[in-house]
Short mmCIF file of C-alpha atoms in Angstrom, two decimals:
data_model
loop_
_atom_site.label_atom_id
_atom_site.label_comp_id
_atom_site.label_asym_id
_atom_site.label_seq_id
_atom_site.Cartn_x
_atom_site.Cartn_y
_atom_site.Cartn_z
CA MET A 12 29.37 137.07 -35.93
CA ALA A 13 32.54 138.98 -34.33
CA THR A 14 31.66 139.95 -30.49
CA ASP A 15 32.78 142.93 -28.42
CA ALA A 16 32.75 143.90 -24.84
CA THR A 17 29.56 145.59 -25.15
CA GLY A 18 27.17 142.73 -25.41
CA SER A 19 26.72 139.60 -27.81
CA ALA A 20 26.26 139.34 -31.04
CA PRO A 21 22.76 139.90 -32.51
CA GLY A 22 20.86 137.05 -34.77
CA LEU A 23 20.14 137.29 -38.39
CA ARG A 24 17.22 136.15 -39.59
CA VAL A 25 15.09 136.73 -43.05
CA LEU A 26 12.01 139.04 -42.22
CA ARG A 27 9.00 138.31 -41.77
CA ARG A 28 5.62 140.32 -43.19
CA ASP A 29 4.59 141.20 -40.01
CA ASP A 30 8.03 142.64 -39.06
CA TRP A 31 8.31 145.17 -41.68
CA ASP A 32 6.83 148.03 -40.02
CA LYS A 33 10.29 147.65 -37.21
CA TRP A 34 12.20 146.85 -39.30
CA TYR A 35 11.45 149.91 -41.65
CA ASP A 36 11.79 151.78 -38.50
CA THR A 37 15.19 150.74 -37.68
CA LEU A 38 16.34 151.48 -41.05
CA ILE A 39 14.68 155.43 -41.10
CA ARG A 40 16.38 155.82 -37.86
CA GLY A 41 19.34 154.63 -39.14
CA PHE A 42 19.58 157.55 -42.13
CA GLY A 43 18.92 159.84 -39.40
CA GLY A 44 15.25 159.49 -37.97
CA VAL A 45 13.61 162.04 -40.53
CA PRO A 46 9.85 160.02 -41.03
CA GLU A 47 8.64 159.15 -45.04
CA SER A 48 5.61 160.69 -46.33
CA THR A 49 2.50 157.34 -46.28
CA GLU A 50 3.14 157.59 -49.50
CA GLU A 51 7.13 156.66 -49.67
CA ARG A 52 6.31 153.85 -46.93
CA GLU A 53 3.41 152.56 -48.65
CA LEU A 54 5.71 152.47 -51.99
CA TRP A 55 8.61 150.32 -50.58
CA ASN A 56 5.93 148.69 -47.97
CA SER A 57 4.90 147.49 -51.51
CA LEU A 58 8.22 147.06 -53.40
CA THR A 59 10.19 145.29 -50.62
CA GLU A 60 10.37 141.50 -51.18
CA ILE A 61 10.13 140.01 -47.85
CA ASP A 62 11.99 136.93 -48.58
CA ARG A 63 14.87 138.96 -50.03
CA SER A 64 15.01 140.57 -46.89
CA LEU A 65 16.91 140.43 -43.74
CA GLY A 66 17.09 141.77 -40.42
CA ALA A 67 19.36 142.01 -37.21
CA TRP A 68 17.76 141.07 -33.82
CA ASP A 69 18.81 141.92 -30.07
CA GLY A 70 16.04 140.24 -28.96
CA ASP A 71 12.67 142.12 -29.91
CA GLU A 72 15.06 144.90 -31.20
CA CYS A 73 15.93 145.11 -35.04
CA VAL A 74 19.46 146.55 -34.89
CA GLY A 75 20.64 145.84 -38.97
CA THR A 76 18.48 146.03 -41.84
CA ALA A 77 19.55 144.60 -45.47
CA GLY A 78 17.45 143.91 -48.42
CA VAL A 79 17.59 142.68 -52.09
CA PHE A 80 15.66 144.02 -55.25
CA SER A 81 15.23 141.71 -58.35
CA PHE A 82 16.35 143.54 -61.41
CA ARG A 83 17.59 143.02 -64.75
CA LEU A 84 20.41 145.11 -65.74
CA THR A 85 21.42 146.29 -69.23
CA VAL A 86 25.11 145.01 -69.69
CA PRO A 87 27.18 145.95 -72.66
CA GLY A 88 25.78 144.56 -76.18
CA GLY A 89 22.29 145.24 -74.74
CA ALA A 90 21.47 141.62 -72.60
CA SER A 91 19.20 141.79 -69.27
CA VAL A 92 20.99 139.99 -67.04
CA PRO A 93 19.45 139.21 -63.37
CA ALA A 94 21.52 141.60 -61.01
CA ALA A 95 20.59 141.83 -57.04
CA GLY A 96 19.83 145.17 -56.31
CA VAL A 97 21.01 145.68 -52.44
CA THR A 98 19.45 148.13 -50.47
CA MET A 99 17.96 149.10 -47.34
CA VAL A 100 20.93 149.01 -45.59
CA SER A 101 21.40 150.12 -41.74
CA VAL A 102 22.83 148.99 -38.89
CA ALA A 103 21.84 151.09 -35.19
CA ALA A 104 24.32 153.46 -33.63
CA THR A 105 23.80 151.36 -30.64
CA HIS A 106 25.40 147.86 -32.46
CA ARG A 107 28.25 149.09 -34.34
CA ARG A 108 31.37 147.17 -34.08
CA ARG A 109 30.11 143.72 -33.58
CA GLY A 110 30.13 142.33 -37.08
CA VAL A 111 26.36 143.24 -38.05
CA LEU A 112 26.90 144.25 -41.36
CA THR A 113 29.59 141.87 -42.20
CA SER A 114 27.45 139.18 -41.69
CA MET A 115 24.26 140.53 -43.80
CA MET A 116 26.71 141.10 -46.25
CA ARG A 117 28.14 137.22 -45.95
CA ARG A 118 24.61 135.99 -45.71
CA GLN A 119 23.22 138.56 -49.05
CA LEU A 120 26.23 137.17 -50.94
CA ASP A 121 25.86 133.67 -51.02
CA ASP A 122 22.19 134.03 -51.16
CA VAL A 123 22.66 136.08 -54.01
CA ARG A 124 24.93 133.12 -55.32
CA ALA A 125 22.59 130.27 -54.74
CA SER A 126 19.90 131.84 -56.44
CA GLY A 127 22.09 132.00 -59.46
CA GLU A 128 22.59 136.50 -60.32
CA PRO A 129 25.81 136.91 -61.62
CA LEU A 130 25.88 140.51 -59.83
CA ALA A 131 25.31 142.25 -57.14
CA VAL A 132 24.65 146.20 -57.25
CA LEU A 133 24.20 149.12 -54.98
CA THR A 134 24.40 152.62 -54.78
CA ALA A 135 26.32 153.70 -51.57
CA SER A 136 25.27 156.21 -49.19
CA GLU A 137 29.09 156.42 -48.36
CA PRO A 138 31.03 154.34 -50.77
CA ALA A 139 34.27 153.67 -48.30
CA ILE A 140 32.54 151.08 -46.41
CA TYR A 141 31.76 148.70 -49.53
CA GLY A 142 34.73 148.27 -51.41
CA ARG A 143 35.50 145.61 -48.72
CA PHE A 144 32.69 143.46 -49.49
CA GLY A 145 34.06 143.96 -53.04
CA TYR A 146 31.77 146.40 -54.47
CA GLU A 147 33.12 149.33 -57.13
CA ALA A 148 32.29 151.97 -58.98
CA ALA A 149 30.59 150.69 -62.00
CA THR A 150 29.01 154.09 -63.55
CA PHE A 151 28.93 157.78 -62.63
CA HIS A 152 26.68 160.74 -63.77
CA LEU A 153 26.34 164.14 -64.52
CA ASN A 154 24.55 166.86 -61.83
CA ALA A 155 24.07 170.56 -63.44
CA GLU A 156 23.40 174.68 -62.39
CA ILE A 157 22.51 176.04 -65.30
CA ASP A 158 22.33 179.95 -65.98
CA THR A 159 19.73 179.11 -68.30
CA THR A 160 19.68 183.21 -68.90
CA ARG A 161 23.50 184.00 -69.94
CA VAL A 162 24.00 179.74 -71.45
CA ARG A 163 21.88 179.24 -75.21
CA LEU A 164 21.54 175.71 -76.72
CA THR A 165 23.23 176.15 -80.16
CA SER A 166 23.44 173.65 -83.32
CA LEU A 167 20.23 171.70 -82.67
CA PRO A 168 20.08 168.41 -84.92
CA ALA A 169 17.83 168.26 -87.68
CA GLY A 170 14.19 167.80 -87.19
CA THR A 171 13.66 169.35 -83.62
CA ASP A 172 11.38 171.65 -84.44
CA ASP A 173 9.39 168.89 -85.84
CA VAL A 174 8.68 167.70 -82.60
CA ARG A 175 5.97 169.24 -80.49
CA VAL A 176 6.43 169.75 -76.81
CA ARG A 177 2.95 169.66 -74.77
CA TYR A 178 2.06 169.73 -70.94
CA ALA A 179 0.30 166.32 -69.59
CA VAL A 180 -0.52 164.93 -66.30
CA PRO A 181 2.22 162.97 -64.99
CA ALA A 182 0.28 159.65 -63.53
CA ASP A 183 -2.26 160.60 -67.01
CA VAL A 184 0.67 159.49 -69.49
CA LEU A 185 2.98 156.95 -67.20
CA ASP A 186 2.01 154.43 -69.78
CA SER A 187 3.35 156.17 -72.49
CA CYS A 188 6.38 157.26 -70.51
CA GLU A 189 7.35 153.99 -69.57
CA ALA A 190 7.16 152.68 -73.41
CA VAL A 191 9.57 155.56 -74.35
CA TYR A 192 11.86 154.27 -71.10
CA ALA A 193 11.37 150.47 -71.84
CA ARG A 194 12.71 151.14 -75.46
CA LEU A 195 15.80 152.90 -73.95
CA VAL A 196 16.96 150.30 -71.16
CA PRO A 197 18.62 148.01 -74.04
CA SER A 198 20.72 150.63 -75.60
CA ARG A 199 22.55 152.09 -72.06
CA PRO A 200 24.52 149.57 -70.17
CA GLY A 201 23.73 150.33 -66.42
CA MET A 202 19.89 150.76 -67.53
CA LEU A 203 17.07 148.74 -64.89
CA ALA A 204 14.21 147.26 -66.64
CA ARG A 205 11.47 148.66 -64.58
CA GLN A 206 9.77 145.43 -63.03
CA PRO A 207 6.01 145.85 -62.21
CA GLY A 208 5.24 148.37 -59.23
CA TRP A 209 8.21 150.25 -59.80
CA GLU A 210 6.59 152.80 -62.71
CA ARG A 211 5.11 154.52 -59.26
CA LEU A 212 8.77 155.47 -58.26
CA GLU A 213 8.78 157.70 -61.01
CA LEU A 214 5.57 159.58 -59.73
CA LEU A 215 6.04 159.30 -56.52
CA ASP A 216 6.24 163.90 -55.00
CA PRO A 217 5.60 164.14 -51.53
CA GLU A 218 5.56 167.92 -50.32
CA SER A 219 8.79 166.98 -48.14
CA ASP A 220 10.72 166.51 -51.41
CA ARG A 221 10.14 169.69 -53.06
CA GLU A 222 12.15 172.28 -51.00
CA GLY A 223 8.93 175.07 -52.29
CA ALA A 224 8.98 173.69 -55.85
CA SER A 225 5.98 172.71 -57.22
CA PRO A 226 4.52 169.81 -57.30
CA LEU A 227 5.52 167.31 -60.20
CA GLN A 228 4.47 168.19 -63.90
CA CYS A 229 5.43 166.57 -67.00
CA VAL A 230 5.67 167.20 -70.62
CA LEU A 231 5.16 164.96 -73.73
CA ALA A 232 7.58 165.21 -76.76
CA GLU A 233 5.65 164.19 -79.55
CA ARG A 234 6.18 163.11 -83.36
CA ASP A 235 3.11 162.06 -86.11
CA GLY A 236 0.99 161.70 -82.46
CA GLU A 237 3.87 159.38 -81.07
CA THR A 238 5.08 159.95 -77.85
CA VAL A 239 9.18 159.68 -78.52
CA GLY A 240 10.48 161.47 -75.32
CA TYR A 241 9.12 162.94 -71.65
CA ALA A 242 10.68 165.64 -69.19
CA ARG A 243 9.01 165.27 -65.11
CA PHE A 244 10.22 168.18 -63.32
CA ARG A 245 9.22 171.17 -60.83
CA VAL A 246 9.41 174.54 -61.09
CA LYS A 247 10.41 176.75 -57.73
CA PRO A 248 9.33 180.22 -58.04
CA ASP A 249 11.23 183.19 -57.02
CA TRP A 250 11.58 187.30 -57.59
CA ASP A 251 14.70 189.45 -56.29
CA ALA A 252 15.24 193.31 -57.35
CA ALA A 253 15.72 192.65 -60.66
CA GLY A 254 12.86 190.43 -61.18
CA PRO A 255 11.57 186.57 -61.76
CA ASP A 256 14.50 184.29 -61.10
CA GLY A 257 13.20 180.98 -60.74
CA THR A 258 14.15 177.63 -61.05
CA VAL A 259 13.49 175.01 -63.18
CA ILE A 260 14.43 170.95 -61.00
CA LEU A 261 14.85 168.26 -63.85
CA GLN A 262 13.74 164.69 -62.13
CA SER A 263 13.99 162.98 -65.25
CA LEU A 264 14.14 163.33 -69.04
CA ALA A 265 14.09 160.49 -71.97
CA ALA A 266 14.43 160.88 -75.73
CA LEU A 267 14.37 158.15 -78.41
CA ASP A 268 16.26 160.38 -80.26
CA PRO A 269 18.59 163.28 -80.47
CA ALA A 270 15.41 165.76 -82.37
CA ALA A 271 13.20 165.25 -79.44
CA ASP A 272 16.21 165.36 -76.99
CA ALA A 273 16.80 168.77 -78.11
CA ALA A 274 13.00 169.68 -78.25
CA LEU A 275 12.68 168.43 -74.57
CA TRP A 276 15.68 170.41 -73.09
CA ARG A 277 15.04 173.56 -75.14
CA PHE A 278 11.65 174.04 -73.60
CA LEU A 279 13.29 173.57 -70.19
CA PHE A 280 15.64 176.12 -71.13
CA GLY A 281 12.88 178.38 -71.91
CA ILE A 282 10.38 177.93 -69.22
CA ASP A 283 9.38 181.76 -68.22
CA LEU A 284 10.26 183.42 -65.02
CA THR A 285 13.35 180.92 -64.49
CA SER A 286 16.89 182.04 -64.52
CA SER A 287 18.24 178.41 -63.67
CA LEU A 288 17.72 174.38 -64.97
CA VAL A 289 19.20 172.69 -62.06
CA VAL A 290 19.70 169.02 -62.66
CA ARG A 291 20.22 166.54 -59.69
CA ARG A 292 19.69 163.28 -58.24
CA ARG A 293 21.12 161.03 -60.22
CA GLY A 294 21.74 162.97 -62.95
CA ARG A 295 22.42 162.62 -66.23
CA PRO A 296 24.87 160.29 -68.14
CA VAL A 297 27.81 161.39 -68.83
CA ASP A 298 28.16 161.52 -72.45
CA GLU A 299 24.17 162.77 -73.27
CA GLY A 300 24.08 165.59 -76.18
CA TRP A 301 23.16 169.09 -74.20
CA ARG A 302 26.91 169.33 -73.29
CA HIS A 303 27.53 169.78 -77.09
CA TRP A 304 24.69 172.23 -77.31
CA VAL A 305 25.59 174.55 -74.29
CA SER A 306 27.41 178.18 -75.81
CA ASP A 307 29.34 177.88 -72.25
CA ILE A 308 29.76 174.11 -70.32
CA ARG A 309 31.64 176.14 -67.28
CA ARG A 310 28.17 178.01 -66.43
CA CYS A 311 26.32 174.81 -66.51
CA ARG A 312 28.76 174.07 -63.28
CA PRO A 313 28.82 170.15 -64.42
CA GLN A 314 29.71 167.74 -61.46
CA LEU A 315 30.73 164.28 -61.62
CA LEU A 316 29.26 162.10 -59.08
CA ASP A 317 29.24 158.16 -58.68
CA SER A 318 26.52 156.45 -58.63
CA LEU A 319 26.36 152.48 -59.48
CA TYR A 320 28.48 150.44 -57.45
CA LEU A 321 28.61 146.81 -59.07
CA ARG A 322 30.44 143.31 -57.99
CA PRO A 323 30.11 140.01 -60.11
CA VAL A 324 28.83 137.26 -57.41
CA ASP A 325 29.67 134.61 -60.45
CA LEU A 326 32.76 135.47 -62.35
CA GLY A 327 32.57 133.44 -65.02
CA ALA A 328 28.76 134.03 -65.83
CA ALA A 329 29.12 137.71 -65.23
CA LEU A 330 31.84 138.02 -68.02
CA GLU A 331 30.08 135.71 -70.27
CA ALA A 332 26.59 137.60 -69.90
CA ARG A 333 28.04 140.47 -71.69
CA THR A 334 29.93 141.38 -74.96
CA TYR A 335 33.19 143.07 -76.15
CA GLN A 336 33.67 145.64 -78.55
CA ALA A 337 36.93 144.70 -79.48
CA PRO A 338 38.06 140.82 -79.51
CA VAL A 339 39.75 140.07 -76.19
CA ASP A 340 41.63 136.88 -75.40
CA VAL A 341 43.62 137.13 -71.92
CA VAL A 342 43.65 135.29 -68.80
CA PHE A 343 42.82 137.24 -65.17
CA GLU A 344 44.52 136.22 -62.47
CA VAL A 345 41.60 137.31 -59.90
CA GLU A 346 42.14 138.26 -56.06
CA ASP A 347 38.32 138.09 -53.91
CA ALA A 348 38.95 136.84 -50.38
CA PHE A 349 34.87 137.94 -50.05
CA CYS A 350 34.13 135.82 -51.86
CA PRO A 351 36.85 133.28 -52.39
CA TRP A 352 35.26 131.02 -54.99
CA ASN A 353 36.08 133.97 -57.65
CA SER A 354 39.39 133.74 -56.70
CA GLY A 355 42.04 132.01 -59.42
CA ARG A 356 42.55 132.66 -62.51
CA TRP A 357 40.38 132.43 -65.15
CA ARG A 358 40.44 133.12 -69.17
CA LEU A 359 38.31 135.56 -70.98
CA ARG A 360 37.83 135.51 -74.75
CA GLY A 361 35.03 137.02 -76.67
CA ASP A 362 34.02 139.66 -78.95
CA ALA A 363 31.37 141.72 -80.32
CA LYS A 364 29.09 138.14 -80.62
CA GLY A 365 30.00 136.47 -76.98
CA ALA A 366 32.14 135.41 -74.90
CA SER A 367 33.43 132.56 -72.70
CA CYS A 368 35.21 132.39 -69.32
CA GLU A 369 36.71 129.05 -67.69
CA ARG A 370 38.84 128.46 -65.33
CA THR A 371 42.70 127.88 -66.44
CA ALA A 372 46.70 126.75 -65.49
CA ASP A 373 47.39 129.47 -68.26
CA ALA A 374 49.67 132.41 -66.95
CA ALA A 375 48.10 135.36 -66.19
CA ASP A 376 48.24 138.65 -68.04
CA LEU A 377 46.75 140.79 -65.86
CA ALA A 378 46.18 140.47 -61.99
CA LEU A 379 44.17 142.59 -60.48
CA SER A 380 41.12 142.13 -57.38
CA ILE A 381 37.26 141.41 -58.00
CA ARG A 382 36.80 145.03 -57.48
CA GLU A 383 38.55 146.40 -60.70
CA LEU A 384 36.63 143.88 -62.34
CA GLY A 385 33.46 145.39 -61.38
CA ALA A 386 34.83 148.96 -61.78
CA ALA A 387 35.35 148.13 -65.23
CA TYR A 388 32.48 145.72 -66.08
CA LEU A 389 30.02 148.42 -67.48
CA GLY A 390 32.40 150.13 -69.68
CA GLY A 391 32.56 153.36 -67.64
CA VAL A 392 35.70 152.91 -66.26
CA SER A 393 38.86 151.87 -67.94
CA LEU A 394 40.93 148.97 -67.50
CA ALA A 395 43.92 151.26 -68.33
CA SER A 396 42.80 154.09 -66.10
CA LEU A 397 42.81 151.66 -63.09
CA ALA A 398 46.28 150.20 -64.07
CA ALA A 399 47.72 153.72 -64.04
CA ALA A 400 46.37 153.91 -60.65
CA GLY A 401 48.07 151.06 -59.28
CA ARG A 402 45.46 148.93 -59.17
CA VAL A 403 45.94 146.54 -62.18
CA ARG A 404 49.02 144.58 -62.95
CA GLU A 405 50.08 143.65 -66.88
CA VAL A 406 52.13 140.40 -66.75
CA ARG A 407 52.07 139.48 -70.76
CA GLN A 408 52.87 142.83 -72.18
CA GLY A 409 49.89 144.92 -74.40
CA ALA A 410 47.55 142.37 -72.18
CA LEU A 411 46.20 145.51 -70.36
CA ALA A 412 45.48 147.84 -73.79
CA GLU A 413 43.65 144.21 -75.45
CA ALA A 414 41.35 144.10 -72.10
CA SER A 415 40.68 147.89 -71.65
CA LEU A 416 39.72 148.32 -75.51
CA GLY A 417 37.89 144.98 -75.12
CA PHE A 418 35.72 146.48 -72.18
CA GLY A 419 35.13 149.78 -73.13
CA THR A 420 31.62 150.73 -74.94
CA ALA A 421 29.89 153.35 -77.19
CA VAL A 422 28.27 154.67 -75.08
CA ALA A 423 28.72 155.24 -71.45
CA PRO A 424 26.60 153.61 -68.15
CA TRP A 425 23.93 155.33 -66.01
CA LEU A 426 21.49 154.83 -63.74
CA PRO A 427 18.58 155.83 -64.23
CA HIS A 428 17.23 155.71 -60.68
CA GLY A 429 18.04 154.85 -57.54
CA PHE A 430 16.60 152.05 -55.39
#
């Protein structure tokens, strides 16, 4: 690890349970220093995987933090693949440019490789930071601010009127909601199977997050007595000279079919004393049905944002773990400076049934870095678009179209919650 004139390099070690408070305080300070609620702090304490968390220490002072969550990530084809969820990364402002972050990323990826996880994923507070470690945006989401006084829902799917929507106490129906979520996980790349304890994240409701809105509310969508969807939201009341002007703030929504989905959106559009529906945080999938039901997409003010960043840690295993919507037989020339074990030529053969990926001495068809493969891995970014940006070089004519089609997916990848 590099040092500079400001002092020696901090020491790096695996976190100890009795150091968690000091370690976590360092993290909070790195993100502005605003203390979290007791509820939030207790939740993250319980979810922290101590043996997968690192601290950089300057004497007794914690000056750097990084952790990993053991996730399973849905990939194209529906398989649930082990993925290291990189999280809680910070470096004290007093210790910048001493190689602290690089040393934590180096140790982390070495450990992830040793654990047999083919993928590492993260959400980036500052995207520019993580490209040098091989991460690239692989999923995107839509935020929206919908003027529900002017935007109507039209052409709703058959069966919408058969779905009953009813209020429920969020904690009381958590199991029903989690059952719906679990059924959806295999259907969309980028979704995370919730490990025990993570369901509590959905009910986290500190007053500091409400911005003047109500406590968390919940409705269930039911058909023939079965729960087929849910929505969690807050309502922020307001009035002006013209009358009520409240806002519905959507936190999460899940539905097993288009009719249940439409019934939930129709409910949210029609809440009394409100004039707008705001979708933020993790947003919604970029291909979701509501965009085709609204009468005026411009008055929804959609905003496309980056979400999950991904890097293959074991390239061969990662490419073998997913399927391909069209047959591919392509040789990649891969550059990976930070994880050089991935560098070199790899032959990928795959289709909708499975894939193999092995080292080869054959001539390259496409040349790219690990970042481009990370971006394209879940099907949300096409290799052709990366080539148009000069980030993928076609060596064999026709290879780009073949690979770009094969890497695509029928539904857009999406990350449903942060970590």
